[in-house]
Coordinates of N, CA, C and O in Angstrom, one line a residue:
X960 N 111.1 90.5 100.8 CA 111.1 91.8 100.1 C 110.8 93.0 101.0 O 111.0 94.1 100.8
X961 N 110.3 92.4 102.3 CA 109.6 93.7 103.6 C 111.2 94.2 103.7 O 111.5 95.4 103.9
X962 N 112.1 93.4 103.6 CA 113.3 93.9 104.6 C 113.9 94.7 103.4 O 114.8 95.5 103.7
X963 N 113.8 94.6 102.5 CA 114.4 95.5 101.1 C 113.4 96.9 101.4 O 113.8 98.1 101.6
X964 N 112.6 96.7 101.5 CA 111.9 98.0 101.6 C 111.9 98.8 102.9 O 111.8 100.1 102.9
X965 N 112.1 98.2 104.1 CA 112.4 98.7 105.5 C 113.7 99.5 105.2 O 113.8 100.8 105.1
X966 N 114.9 98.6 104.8 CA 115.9 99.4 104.4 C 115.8 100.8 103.6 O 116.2 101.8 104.1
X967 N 115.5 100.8 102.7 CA 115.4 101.9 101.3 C 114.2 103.3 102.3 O 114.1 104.4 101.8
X968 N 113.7 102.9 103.2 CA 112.8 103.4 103.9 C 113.7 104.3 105.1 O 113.5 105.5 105.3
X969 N 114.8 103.6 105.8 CA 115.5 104.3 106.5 C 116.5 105.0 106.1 O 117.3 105.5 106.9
X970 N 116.7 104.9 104.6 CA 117.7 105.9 103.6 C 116.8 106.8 103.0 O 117.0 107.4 102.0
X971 N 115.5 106.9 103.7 CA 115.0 108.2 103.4 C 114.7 108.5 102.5 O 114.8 109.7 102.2
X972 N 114.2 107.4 101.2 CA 114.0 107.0 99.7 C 112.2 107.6 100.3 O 111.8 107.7 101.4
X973 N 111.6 107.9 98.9 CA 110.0 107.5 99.0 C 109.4 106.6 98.4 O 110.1 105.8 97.7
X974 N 108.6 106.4 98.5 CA 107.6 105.3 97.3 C 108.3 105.1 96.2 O 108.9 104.0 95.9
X975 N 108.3 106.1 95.7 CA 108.3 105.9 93.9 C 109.9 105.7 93.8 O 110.4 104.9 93.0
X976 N 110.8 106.6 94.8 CA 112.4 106.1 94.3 C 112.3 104.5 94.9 O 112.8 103.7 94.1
X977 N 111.9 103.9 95.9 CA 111.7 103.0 95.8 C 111.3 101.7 95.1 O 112.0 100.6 95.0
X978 N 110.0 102.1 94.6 CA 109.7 101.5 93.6 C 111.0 101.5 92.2 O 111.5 100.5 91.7
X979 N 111.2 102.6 91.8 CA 112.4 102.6 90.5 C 113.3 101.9 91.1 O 113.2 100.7 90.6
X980 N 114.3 102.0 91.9 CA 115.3 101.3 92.4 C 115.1 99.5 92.9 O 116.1 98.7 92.9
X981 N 113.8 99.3 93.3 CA 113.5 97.6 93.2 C 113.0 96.9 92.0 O 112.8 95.7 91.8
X982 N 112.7 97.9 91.1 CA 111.7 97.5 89.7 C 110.7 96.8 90.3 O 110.5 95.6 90.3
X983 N 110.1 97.5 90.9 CA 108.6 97.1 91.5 C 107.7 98.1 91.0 O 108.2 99.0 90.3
X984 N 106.0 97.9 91.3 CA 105.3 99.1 91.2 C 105.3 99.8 92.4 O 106.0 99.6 93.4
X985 N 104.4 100.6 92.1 CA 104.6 102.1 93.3 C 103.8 101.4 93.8 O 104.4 101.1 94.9
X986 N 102.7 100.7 93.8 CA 101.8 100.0 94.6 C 102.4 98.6 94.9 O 101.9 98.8 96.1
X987 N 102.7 97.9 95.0 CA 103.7 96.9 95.5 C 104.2 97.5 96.5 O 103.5 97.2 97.5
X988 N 105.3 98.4 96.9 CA 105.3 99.4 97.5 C 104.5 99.6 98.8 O 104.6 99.1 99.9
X989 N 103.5 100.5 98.2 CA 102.4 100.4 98.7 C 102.1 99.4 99.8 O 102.0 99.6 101.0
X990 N 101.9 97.9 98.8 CA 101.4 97.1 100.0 C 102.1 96.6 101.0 O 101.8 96.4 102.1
X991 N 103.5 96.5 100.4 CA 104.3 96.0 101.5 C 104.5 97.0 102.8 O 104.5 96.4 103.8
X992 N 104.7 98.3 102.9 CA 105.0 99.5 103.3 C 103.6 99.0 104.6 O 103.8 98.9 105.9
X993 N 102.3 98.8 103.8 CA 101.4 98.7 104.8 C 101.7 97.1 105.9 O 101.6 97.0 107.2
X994 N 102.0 96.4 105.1 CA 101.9 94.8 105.7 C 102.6 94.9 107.3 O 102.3 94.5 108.4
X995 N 103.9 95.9 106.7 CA 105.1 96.4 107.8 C 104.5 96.9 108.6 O 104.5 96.3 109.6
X996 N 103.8 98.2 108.4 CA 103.0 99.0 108.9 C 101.9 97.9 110.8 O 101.9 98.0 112.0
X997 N 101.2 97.1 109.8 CA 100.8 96.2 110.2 C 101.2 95.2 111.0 O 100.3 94.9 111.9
X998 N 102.5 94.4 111.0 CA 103.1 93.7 111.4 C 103.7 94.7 113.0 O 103.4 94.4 114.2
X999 N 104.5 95.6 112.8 CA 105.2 96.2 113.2 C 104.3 97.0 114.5 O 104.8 97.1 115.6
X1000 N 102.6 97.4 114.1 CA 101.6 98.1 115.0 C 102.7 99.3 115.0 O 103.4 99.2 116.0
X1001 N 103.3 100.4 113.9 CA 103.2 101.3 113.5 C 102.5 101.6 112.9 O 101.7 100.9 112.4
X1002 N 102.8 103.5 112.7 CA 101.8 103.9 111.8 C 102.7 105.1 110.8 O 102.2 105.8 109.9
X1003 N 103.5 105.0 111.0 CA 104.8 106.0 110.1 C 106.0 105.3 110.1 O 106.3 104.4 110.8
X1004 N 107.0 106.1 108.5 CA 107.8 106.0 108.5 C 108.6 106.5 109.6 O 109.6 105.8 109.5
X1005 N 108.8 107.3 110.4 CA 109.5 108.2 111.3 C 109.4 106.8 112.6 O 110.4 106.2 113.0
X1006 N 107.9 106.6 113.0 CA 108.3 105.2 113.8 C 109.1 103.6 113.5 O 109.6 102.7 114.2
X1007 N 108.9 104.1 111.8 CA 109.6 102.5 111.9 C 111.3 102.9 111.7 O 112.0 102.2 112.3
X1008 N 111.8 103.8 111.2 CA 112.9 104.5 111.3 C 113.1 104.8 112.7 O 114.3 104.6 113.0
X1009 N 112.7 105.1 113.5 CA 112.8 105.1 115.4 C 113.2 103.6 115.5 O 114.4 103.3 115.3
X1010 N 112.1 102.6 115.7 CA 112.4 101.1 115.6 C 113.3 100.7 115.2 O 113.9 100.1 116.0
X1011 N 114.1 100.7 113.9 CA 114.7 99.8 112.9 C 116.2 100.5 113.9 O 117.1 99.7 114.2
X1012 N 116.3 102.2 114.3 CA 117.7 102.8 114.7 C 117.5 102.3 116.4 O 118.4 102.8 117.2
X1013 N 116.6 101.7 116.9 CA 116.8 101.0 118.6 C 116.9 99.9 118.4 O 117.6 99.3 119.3
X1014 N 116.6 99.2 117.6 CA 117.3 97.4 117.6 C 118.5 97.7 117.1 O 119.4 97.0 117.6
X1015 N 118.8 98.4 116.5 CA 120.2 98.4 115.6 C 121.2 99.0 116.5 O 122.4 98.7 116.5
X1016 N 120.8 99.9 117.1 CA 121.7 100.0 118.9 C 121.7 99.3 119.8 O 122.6 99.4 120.6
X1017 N 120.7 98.3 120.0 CA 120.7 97.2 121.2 C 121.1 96.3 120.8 O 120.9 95.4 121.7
X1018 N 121.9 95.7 119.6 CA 122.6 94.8 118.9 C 123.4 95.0 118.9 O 124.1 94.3 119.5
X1019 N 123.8 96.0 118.5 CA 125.8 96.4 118.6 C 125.9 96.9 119.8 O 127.0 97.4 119.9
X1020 N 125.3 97.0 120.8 CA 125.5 97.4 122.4 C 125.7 99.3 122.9 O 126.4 99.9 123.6
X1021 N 124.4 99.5 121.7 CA 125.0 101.0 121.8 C 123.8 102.0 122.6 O 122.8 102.2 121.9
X1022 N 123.9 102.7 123.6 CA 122.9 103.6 124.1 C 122.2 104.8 122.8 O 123.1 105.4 122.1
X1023 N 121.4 104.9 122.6 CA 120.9 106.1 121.6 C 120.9 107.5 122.5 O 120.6 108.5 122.0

């Protein structure tokens, strides 16, 4: 479910469109958002959006 939410995260969704669009709670949300947070040793969406758009260039072989 982290990678449903990473996604919807780098389309620039918030919490709550999030939440509506997974039929989840806003808190569900919430936790997973942090777990990533955690996993990841970020601390923002803007970093994991940085992260998620450098692997996704170093996979398809592309300079940013």
């Amino acid at each position: 479910r982290e990678k449903d939410i990473i996604r919807e995260i780098c389309k620039g969704l918030s919490n709550k469109e999030i939440s509506d669009k997974l039929f989840i709670s806003l808190q569900t949300v919430k936790d997973h958002t942090h777990r990533i947070y955690i996993k990841t040793n970020l601390k923002s969406r803007v970093q994991l959006i940085n992260l998620v758009k450098e692997a996704t260039n170093q996979r398809n072989g592309t300079i940013p």
